[in-house]
């Protein structure tokens, strides 16, 4: 399908393939620096406390220690939305909060110094979940946030940032409904996307106010902007990206570890590296947001939605940086999958004394849908409707629309994804397997099979601006100037393919600058599946721009008009007259041409992913086994088939489907300690437990992209968890209300164990 | 820091303790102690490989033996280099990801080439550990079934979910070797 391209859609080798398989790809911790010092963080053992006194004299006296910083030693640098959280504060707000920073000549000395810092705390009562945080008279985590409610909206999305969905008349909508369902479901297991590479940063300060930062960030140019505000708009920042060992949306925001490295470098005059240990990565770096919704849904007998009314409770942990943005995007994403004329969907963002939540792929929408689709399912159950049909019916179609993150209404101008959904259902055998609600598809002794379906899509594919340059050289080569750190999607290789296709030169004639904010123009970062449409279009536009300049330069020499020219393999010729040609060499050795490409945000198109899952539930042990996954999508045009396959397989891990089955961050609700902050106790899928994985990928040309493509990488995970909850509920014949569907919850749902099997947690 | 094996024998007769081992065909010997250039009894092999020998291909992720990222081959067996102390490595022969290329021609090992051909990686951070685990396993069992490959790799953490492509990459090496053998 699609056009016959020379590079696009063909399997090509990743540009960094040899480096990766030979171990020469350089990640942050592999970079070497002269006179490097090592930074470590002293962390709070209390969930909520005031620091009464810190004695750092013994630590400072340890040979090799170069700096010990506490809240008293640092400028008033703050982050968060709103900007209220100091980098180091006199108050600690979760078990693991930063109390002091140490820089020393070796990691061992820095660690030893942490033990020599004496801290006297005044322990305060803590609120470890939303219920206790919202209770009248609950202890306040911030004086500025009464009731522990964090204000909605983020200025990043403009003055009218979407804070919920209110439209039409919900009472009228409920009056028109044939069935009304009401319920509460939560996705509160705060799973960790958990990239293998921990987070870290190296900073090199230059007096009086400059700093260069290398970090594990997936978005170096955005860091420059984020940190500019954190550092009170007084520091000139240069950010350099490198290979990133996985991100899954989390490493768009590494401001704390970056600030620690910058503060320590500023204090010592030396480059300082702070690498989190895996335990810090799991207990002191951002988790998914906790999500719970209480809602009513009105539906007609044919599956048409008439009203949605409810409150979305969002647990952000001890601070928010991106939670308001996730609420805005998540709310818009719910509208995309649930086209309905009448809405009253509010939300409350709650601060609790646990490690913070933040950006993770699915970005609000996954969390909201994991809670909302089960309520929608209750309505479908009442109306005895097939969930596949209802999800397909209510997904946005051309002519439909939605509010997006800036609070504006967007008329959808993308394609109808029904064909991809139908093809997915056919591949899965949905019609043959579906036996009705809370009914297993098969029962074999103690084993019961169940199926479920979920859907997700976002208009983030065209979010935020992107800029790139493409430079041509007379020797027939091109260089892409782009601030993109390769974090695993292979997009850097894809950008080279796009440029190769526009300029018709072989891939090995294309170079890329490092991701360095001093060299490249602005780029927001590879998030929200925006790599293909937003970043890709900027790169394409830069290539088209430089091609235009090339033709303008060569046209007079060929006695032709620029629009009559073509170029292939470094030769420009008149269309239809290949003998009338000039090599790029005609530019002369002393001339390069530079094209500039920019992408303006476009929220009028979205992507779509439908997940079908089949599970086996052992009613003796409660164990849930994922047997089969079928993912259905339409990408417009495949850029790189193997890269796409990898991205889609990613549906399982990084806090995706497995966050419904066994992944969870376990918080002790009396002490605030995370009990499984290591790779032994945090459950992750291994090679021996892989389900059958099938992809249905259509290529219906998208009108919005030069090569008709749309990105889908981010959304592969998002429809999966609710599909699993549906499948397990169907298999056991009773609704499960919480994630993950661990054996105790399954056994409780089928009445084999009592209600309080899971100590301390409802 | 490198020395001949014969030197080592004479130096071991002195009271100072040394540890010597071969990495990627080159013999290295270190004095055990707490000085800057000495090997501390607390140093892990992964630390020594990266921070002393500059072999950055061995990746450390969990640093506690749970993820397989730091896997190297020691005397033919895949080991977690974050769980091996350097002082335990005396007399051992170690291969890291940097040592897989043919030393004479520079050609990639067939497993490395197969990982490229199947794009059996995304972020690539776990890839060196995967390749070393697969290499040690295929040395022991050149004609495994797919299930045996999965078992062998079950200790390797991959979060991008490149598992399916990794299995295909390793199976392809097995099949090619099989054809070669016939």
PDB file of C-alpha atoms in Angstrom, chain B:
ATOM      1  CA  UNK B   1      49.103  -2.126  34.821  1.00  0.00           C
ATOM      2  CA  UNK B   2      49.544  -5.026  32.451  1.00  0.00           C
ATOM      3  CA  UNK B   3      52.211  -7.605  33.011  1.00  0.00           C
ATOM      4  CA  UNK B   4      53.381 -10.948  31.756  1.00  0.00           C
ATOM      5  CA  UNK B   5      52.261 -14.074  33.514  1.00  0.00           C
ATOM      6  CA  UNK B   6      55.873 -14.899  34.399  1.00  0.00           C
ATOM      7  CA  UNK B   7      56.229 -11.544  36.152  1.00  0.00           C
ATOM      8  CA  UNK B   8      53.192 -12.351  38.145  1.00  0.00           C
ATOM      9  CA  UNK B   9      54.678 -15.497  39.607  1.00  0.00           C
ATOM     10  CA  UNK B  10      57.717 -13.619  40.918  1.00  0.00           C
ATOM     11  CA  UNK B  11      55.604 -10.780  42.246  1.00  0.00           C
ATOM     12  CA  UNK B  12      53.267 -13.139  44.026  1.00  0.00           C
ATOM     13  CA  UNK B  13      56.172 -14.450  46.032  1.00  0.00           C
ATOM     14  CA  UNK B  14      56.396 -11.014  47.629  1.00  0.00           C
ATOM     15  CA  UNK B  15      53.982 -10.327  50.465  1.00  0.00           C
ATOM     16  CA  UNK B  16      51.738  -8.042  48.412  1.00  0.00           C
ATOM     17  CA  UNK B  17      48.602  -9.604  47.021  1.00  0.00           C
ATOM     18  CA  UNK B  18      47.841  -9.329  43.339  1.00  0.00           C
ATOM     19  CA  UNK B  19      45.013 -10.307  41.128  1.00  0.00           C
ATOM     20  CA  UNK B  20      45.524 -11.082  37.465  1.00  0.00           C
ATOM     21  CA  UNK B  21      43.108 -12.044  34.723  1.00  0.00           C
ATOM     22  CA  UNK B  22      42.685 -11.928  30.967  1.00  0.00           C
ATOM     23  CA  UNK B  23      40.114  -9.671  29.357  1.00  0.00           C
ATOM     24  CA  UNK B  24      39.446  -9.979  25.629  1.00  0.00           C
ATOM     25  CA  UNK B  25      42.776 -11.703  25.114  1.00  0.00           C
ATOM     26  CA  UNK B  26      44.850  -9.251  27.116  1.00  0.00           C
ATOM     27  CA  UNK B  27      46.296 -10.104  30.524  1.00  0.00           C
ATOM     28  CA  UNK B  28      45.928  -7.507  33.300  1.00  0.00           C
ATOM     29  CA  UNK B  29      47.358  -7.577  36.779  1.00  0.00           C
ATOM     30  CA  UNK B  30      46.521  -5.321  39.683  1.00  0.00           C
ATOM     31  CA  UNK B  31      47.669  -4.895  43.246  1.00  0.00           C
ATOM     32  CA  UNK B  32      44.950  -5.359  45.820  1.00  0.00           C
ATOM     33  CA  UNK B  33      44.581  -2.456  48.207  1.00  0.00           C
ATOM     34  CA  UNK B  34      42.789   0.776  48.825  1.00  0.00           C
ATOM     35  CA  UNK B  35      45.042   3.155  46.872  1.00  0.00           C
ATOM     36  CA  UNK B  36      43.656   4.993  43.883  1.00  0.00           C
ATOM     37  CA  UNK B  37      45.124   2.649  41.283  1.00  0.00           C
ATOM     38  CA  UNK B  38      44.684  -0.534  43.286  1.00  0.00           C
ATOM     39  CA  UNK B  39      41.804  -2.965  43.214  1.00  0.00           C
ATOM     40  CA  UNK B  40      39.800  -2.683  46.368  1.00  0.00           C
ATOM     41  CA  UNK B  41      38.393  -5.917  47.783  1.00  0.00           C
ATOM     42  CA  UNK B  42      34.972  -4.270  47.449  1.00  0.00           C
ATOM     43  CA  UNK B  43      35.260  -3.556  43.727  1.00  0.00           C
ATOM     44  CA  UNK B  44      32.965  -5.484  41.461  1.00  0.00           C
ATOM     45  CA  UNK B  45      34.150  -6.827  38.137  1.00  0.00           C
ATOM     46  CA  UNK B  46      31.716  -4.509  36.327  1.00  0.00           C
ATOM     47  CA  UNK B  47      33.306  -1.544  38.113  1.00  0.00           C
ATOM     48  CA  UNK B  48      36.808  -2.652  37.204  1.00  0.00           C
ATOM     49  CA  UNK B  49      35.874  -3.310  33.590  1.00  0.00           C
ATOM     50  CA  UNK B  50      34.269   0.106  33.199  1.00  0.00           C
ATOM     51  CA  UNK B  51      36.199   2.407  35.478  1.00  0.00           C
ATOM     52  CA  UNK B  52      39.690   0.863  35.326  1.00  0.00           C
ATOM     53  CA  UNK B  53      39.844  -0.803  31.924  1.00  0.00           C
ATOM     54  CA  UNK B  54      37.511   1.677  30.204  1.00  0.00           C
ATOM     55  CA  UNK B  55      35.314  -1.065  28.717  1.00  0.00           C
ATOM     56  CA  UNK B  56      32.037   0.861  28.696  1.00  0.00           C
ATOM     57  CA  UNK B  57      30.152  -1.769  26.720  1.00  0.00           C
ATOM     58  CA  UNK B  58      29.334  -3.632  29.922  1.00  0.00           C
ATOM     59  CA  UNK B  59      26.242  -1.772  31.141  1.00  0.00           C
ATOM     60  CA  UNK B  60      25.182  -1.534  34.760  1.00  0.00           C
ATOM     61  CA  UNK B  61      21.479  -1.157  35.386  1.00  0.00           C
ATOM     62  CA  UNK B  62      20.345  -2.603  38.724  1.00  0.00           C
ATOM     63  CA  UNK B  63      23.850  -3.272  40.135  1.00  0.00           C
ATOM     64  CA  UNK B  64      22.399  -6.060  42.233  1.00  0.00           C
ATOM     65  CA  UNK B  65      22.248  -9.117  40.020  1.00  0.00           C
ATOM     66  CA  UNK B  66      18.625  -8.862  38.940  1.00  0.00           C
ATOM     67  CA  UNK B  67      18.690  -7.585  35.375  1.00  0.00           C
ATOM     68  CA  UNK B  68      21.478  -9.232  33.368  1.00  0.00           C
ATOM     69  CA  UNK B  69      22.657  -5.958  31.772  1.00  0.00           C
ATOM     70  CA  UNK B  70      26.229  -6.418  32.970  1.00  0.00           C
ATOM     71  CA  UNK B  71      26.618 -10.023  31.766  1.00  0.00           C
ATOM     72  CA  UNK B  72      30.118 -11.021  30.606  1.00  0.00           C
ATOM     73  CA  UNK B  73      31.597 -14.435  29.839  1.00  0.00           C
ATOM     74  CA  UNK B  74      34.027 -15.832  32.396  1.00  0.00           C
ATOM     75  CA  UNK B  75      35.760 -19.116  31.642  1.00  0.00           C
ATOM     76  CA  UNK B  76      33.002 -19.882  29.172  1.00  0.00           C
ATOM     77  CA  UNK B  77      30.066 -19.140  31.477  1.00  0.00           C
ATOM     78  CA  UNK B  78      27.795 -16.096  31.458  1.00  0.00           C
ATOM     79  CA  UNK B  79      28.232 -14.254  34.760  1.00  0.00           C
ATOM     80  CA  UNK B  80      26.748 -11.094  36.215  1.00  0.00           C
ATOM     81  CA  UNK B  81      29.770  -8.832  36.515  1.00  0.00           C
ATOM     82  CA  UNK B  82      28.059  -6.700  39.168  1.00  0.00           C
ATOM     83  CA  UNK B  83      27.877  -9.763  41.435  1.00  0.00           C
ATOM     84  CA  UNK B  84      31.501 -10.850  40.973  1.00  0.00           C
ATOM     85  CA  UNK B  85      34.233  -9.202  43.014  1.00  0.00           C
ATOM     86  CA  UNK B  86      37.314  -8.355  41.009  1.00  0.00           C
ATOM     87  CA  UNK B  87      39.554 -10.076  43.552  1.00  0.00           C
ATOM     88  CA  UNK B  88      37.692 -13.318  42.790  1.00  0.00           C
ATOM     89  CA  UNK B  89      38.817 -13.171  39.162  1.00  0.00           C
ATOM     90  CA  UNK B  90      42.429 -14.248  39.605  1.00  0.00           C
ATOM     91  CA  UNK B  91      43.451 -16.495  36.733  1.00  0.00           C
ATOM     92  CA  UNK B  92      40.145 -16.134  34.946  1.00  0.00           C
ATOM     93  CA  UNK B  93      39.553 -15.525  31.259  1.00  0.00           C
ATOM     94  CA  UNK B  94      36.899 -12.921  30.596  1.00  0.00           C
ATOM     95  CA  UNK B  95      35.205 -11.807  27.396  1.00  0.00           C
ATOM     96  CA  UNK B  96      33.176  -8.617  27.234  1.00  0.00           C
ATOM     97  CA  UNK B  97      31.031  -7.266  24.399  1.00  0.00           C
ATOM     98  CA  UNK B  98      34.134  -5.434  23.101  1.00  0.00           C
ATOM     99  CA  UNK B  99      35.881  -8.777  22.686  1.00  0.00           C
ATOM    100  CA  UNK B 100      33.327 -10.465  20.439  1.00  0.00           C
ATOM    101  CA  UNK B 101      34.568  -9.133  17.125  1.00  0.00           C
ATOM    102  CA  UNK B 102      37.039 -11.315  15.282  1.00  0.00           C
ATOM    103  CA  UNK B 103      40.395 -10.013  16.577  1.00  0.00           C
ATOM    104  CA  UNK B 104      42.068 -10.423  13.178  1.00  0.00           C
ATOM    105  CA  UNK B 105      39.402  -9.271  10.710  1.00  0.00           C
ATOM    106  CA  UNK B 106      37.293  -7.066  12.974  1.00  0.00           C
ATOM    107  CA  UNK B 107      34.214  -8.885  11.672  1.00  0.00           C
ATOM    108  CA  UNK B 108      31.211  -8.866  13.944  1.00  0.00           C
ATOM    109  CA  UNK B 109      30.279 -12.061  15.743  1.00  0.00           C
ATOM    110  CA  UNK B 110      27.338 -13.774  13.967  1.00  0.00           C
ATOM    111  CA  UNK B 111      25.129 -12.990  16.993  1.00  0.00           C
ATOM    112  CA  UNK B 112      25.997  -9.294  16.791  1.00  0.00           C
ATOM    113  CA  UNK B 113      25.257  -9.284  13.065  1.00  0.00           C
ATOM    114  CA  UNK B 114      21.988 -11.100  13.601  1.00  0.00           C
ATOM    115  CA  UNK B 115      20.903  -8.556  16.241  1.00  0.00           C
ATOM    116  CA  UNK B 116      21.504  -5.846  13.627  1.00  0.00           C
ATOM    117  CA  UNK B 117      19.701  -7.740  10.871  1.00  0.00           C
ATOM    118  CA  UNK B 118      16.641  -8.298  13.073  1.00  0.00           C
ATOM    119  CA  UNK B 119      16.761  -4.871  14.784  1.00  0.00           C
ATOM    120  CA  UNK B 120      16.759  -6.884  18.001  1.00  0.00           C
ATOM    121  CA  UNK B 121      17.093  -3.769  20.179  1.00  0.00           C
ATOM    122  CA  UNK B 122      15.390  -0.465  20.756  1.00  0.00           C
ATOM    123  CA  UNK B 123      17.155   1.642  23.380  1.00  0.00           C
ATOM    124  CA  UNK B 124      20.084  -0.772  23.280  1.00  0.00           C
ATOM    125  CA  UNK B 125      21.005  -0.507  26.944  1.00  0.00           C
ATOM    126  CA  UNK B 126      20.362  -4.185  27.707  1.00  0.00           C
ATOM    127  CA  UNK B 127      21.752  -5.368  24.354  1.00  0.00           C
ATOM    128  CA  UNK B 128      25.386  -6.101  25.333  1.00  0.00           C
ATOM    129  CA  UNK B 129      24.136  -8.236  28.239  1.00  0.00           C
ATOM    130  CA  UNK B 130      21.665 -10.040  25.966  1.00  0.00           C
ATOM    131  CA  UNK B 131      24.335 -10.765  23.381  1.00  0.00           C
ATOM    132  CA  UNK B 132      26.825 -12.053  25.964  1.00  0.00           C
ATOM    133  CA  UNK B 133      24.187 -14.288  27.552  1.00  0.00           C
ATOM    134  CA  UNK B 134      23.196 -15.665  24.150  1.00  0.00           C
ATOM    135  CA  UNK B 135      26.847 -16.149  23.139  1.00  0.00           C
ATOM    136  CA  UNK B 136      27.722 -18.182  26.250  1.00  0.00           C
ATOM    137  CA  UNK B 137      24.563 -20.207  25.852  1.00  0.00           C
ATOM    138  CA  UNK B 138      25.110 -21.044  22.181  1.00  0.00           C
ATOM    139  CA  UNK B 139      28.692 -22.040  22.936  1.00  0.00           C
ATOM    140  CA  UNK B 140      27.312 -24.634  25.335  1.00  0.00           C
ATOM    141  CA  UNK B 141      24.286 -25.574  23.322  1.00  0.00           C
ATOM    142  CA  UNK B 142      24.691 -24.711  19.620  1.00  0.00           C
ATOM    143  CA  UNK B 143      21.371 -26.241  18.545  1.00  0.00           C
ATOM    144  CA  UNK B 144      18.830 -25.198  21.160  1.00  0.00           C
ATOM    145  CA  UNK B 145      15.070 -25.008  20.787  1.00  0.00           C
ATOM    146  CA  UNK B 146      13.284 -21.688  21.014  1.00  0.00           C
ATOM    147  CA  UNK B 147      12.113 -22.593  24.516  1.00  0.00           C
ATOM    148  CA  UNK B 148      15.684 -23.239  25.609  1.00  0.00           C
ATOM    149  CA  UNK B 149      16.732 -19.826  24.287  1.00  0.00           C
ATOM    150  CA  UNK B 150      13.925 -18.182  26.250  1.00  0.00           C
ATOM    151  CA  UNK B 151      15.063 -19.992  29.390  1.00  0.00           C
ATOM    152  CA  UNK B 152      18.655 -18.918  28.834  1.00  0.00           C
ATOM    153  CA  UNK B 153      17.629 -15.252  28.437  1.00  0.00           C
ATOM    154  CA  UNK B 154      15.043 -15.218  31.209  1.00  0.00           C
ATOM    155  CA  UNK B 155      17.355 -13.269  33.526  1.00  0.00           C
ATOM    156  CA  UNK B 156      17.836 -10.425  31.053  1.00  0.00           C
ATOM    157  CA  UNK B 157      15.642  -7.391  31.680  1.00  0.00           C
ATOM    158  CA  UNK B 158      14.403  -5.582  28.570  1.00  0.00           C
ATOM    159  CA  UNK B 159      11.842  -2.867  28.971  1.00  0.00           C
ATOM    160  CA  UNK B 160      11.337  -1.836  25.349  1.00  0.00           C
ATOM    161  CA  UNK B 161      10.106  -5.406  24.691  1.00  0.00           C
ATOM    162  CA  UNK B 162      12.597  -6.394  22.049  1.00  0.00           C
ATOM    163  CA  UNK B 163      12.231 -10.000  23.238  1.00  0.00           C
ATOM    164  CA  UNK B 164      10.435 -11.213  20.120  1.00  0.00           C
ATOM    165  CA  UNK B 165      13.093  -9.786  17.813  1.00  0.00           C
ATOM    166  CA  UNK B 166      15.894 -11.066  20.072  1.00  0.00           C
ATOM    167  CA  UNK B 167      14.502 -14.603  19.911  1.00  0.00           C
ATOM    168  CA  UNK B 168      14.322 -14.361  16.135  1.00  0.00           C
ATOM    169  CA  UNK B 169      17.894 -13.031  15.988  1.00  0.00           C
ATOM    170  CA  UNK B 170      19.253 -15.884  18.117  1.00  0.00           C
ATOM    171  CA  UNK B 171      17.179 -18.548  16.338  1.00  0.00           C
ATOM    172  CA  UNK B 172      18.486 -17.277  13.013  1.00  0.00           C
ATOM    173  CA  UNK B 173      22.082 -17.836  14.181  1.00  0.00           C
ATOM    174  CA  UNK B 174      21.120 -21.341  15.321  1.00  0.00           C
ATOM    175  CA  UNK B 175      19.527 -22.119  11.968  1.00  0.00           C
ATOM    176  CA  UNK B 176      22.503 -20.798   9.995  1.00  0.00           C
ATOM    177  CA  UNK B 177      24.927 -22.788  12.153  1.00  0.00           C
ATOM    178  CA  UNK B 178      22.752 -25.841  11.611  1.00  0.00           C
ATOM    179  CA  UNK B 179      22.872 -25.436   7.836  1.00  0.00           C
ATOM    180  CA  UNK B 180      26.608 -24.885   8.068  1.00  0.00           C
ATOM    181  CA  UNK B 181      27.025 -28.070  10.111  1.00  0.00           C
ATOM    182  CA  UNK B 182      25.139 -30.152   7.545  1.00  0.00           C
TER     183      UNK B 182
END
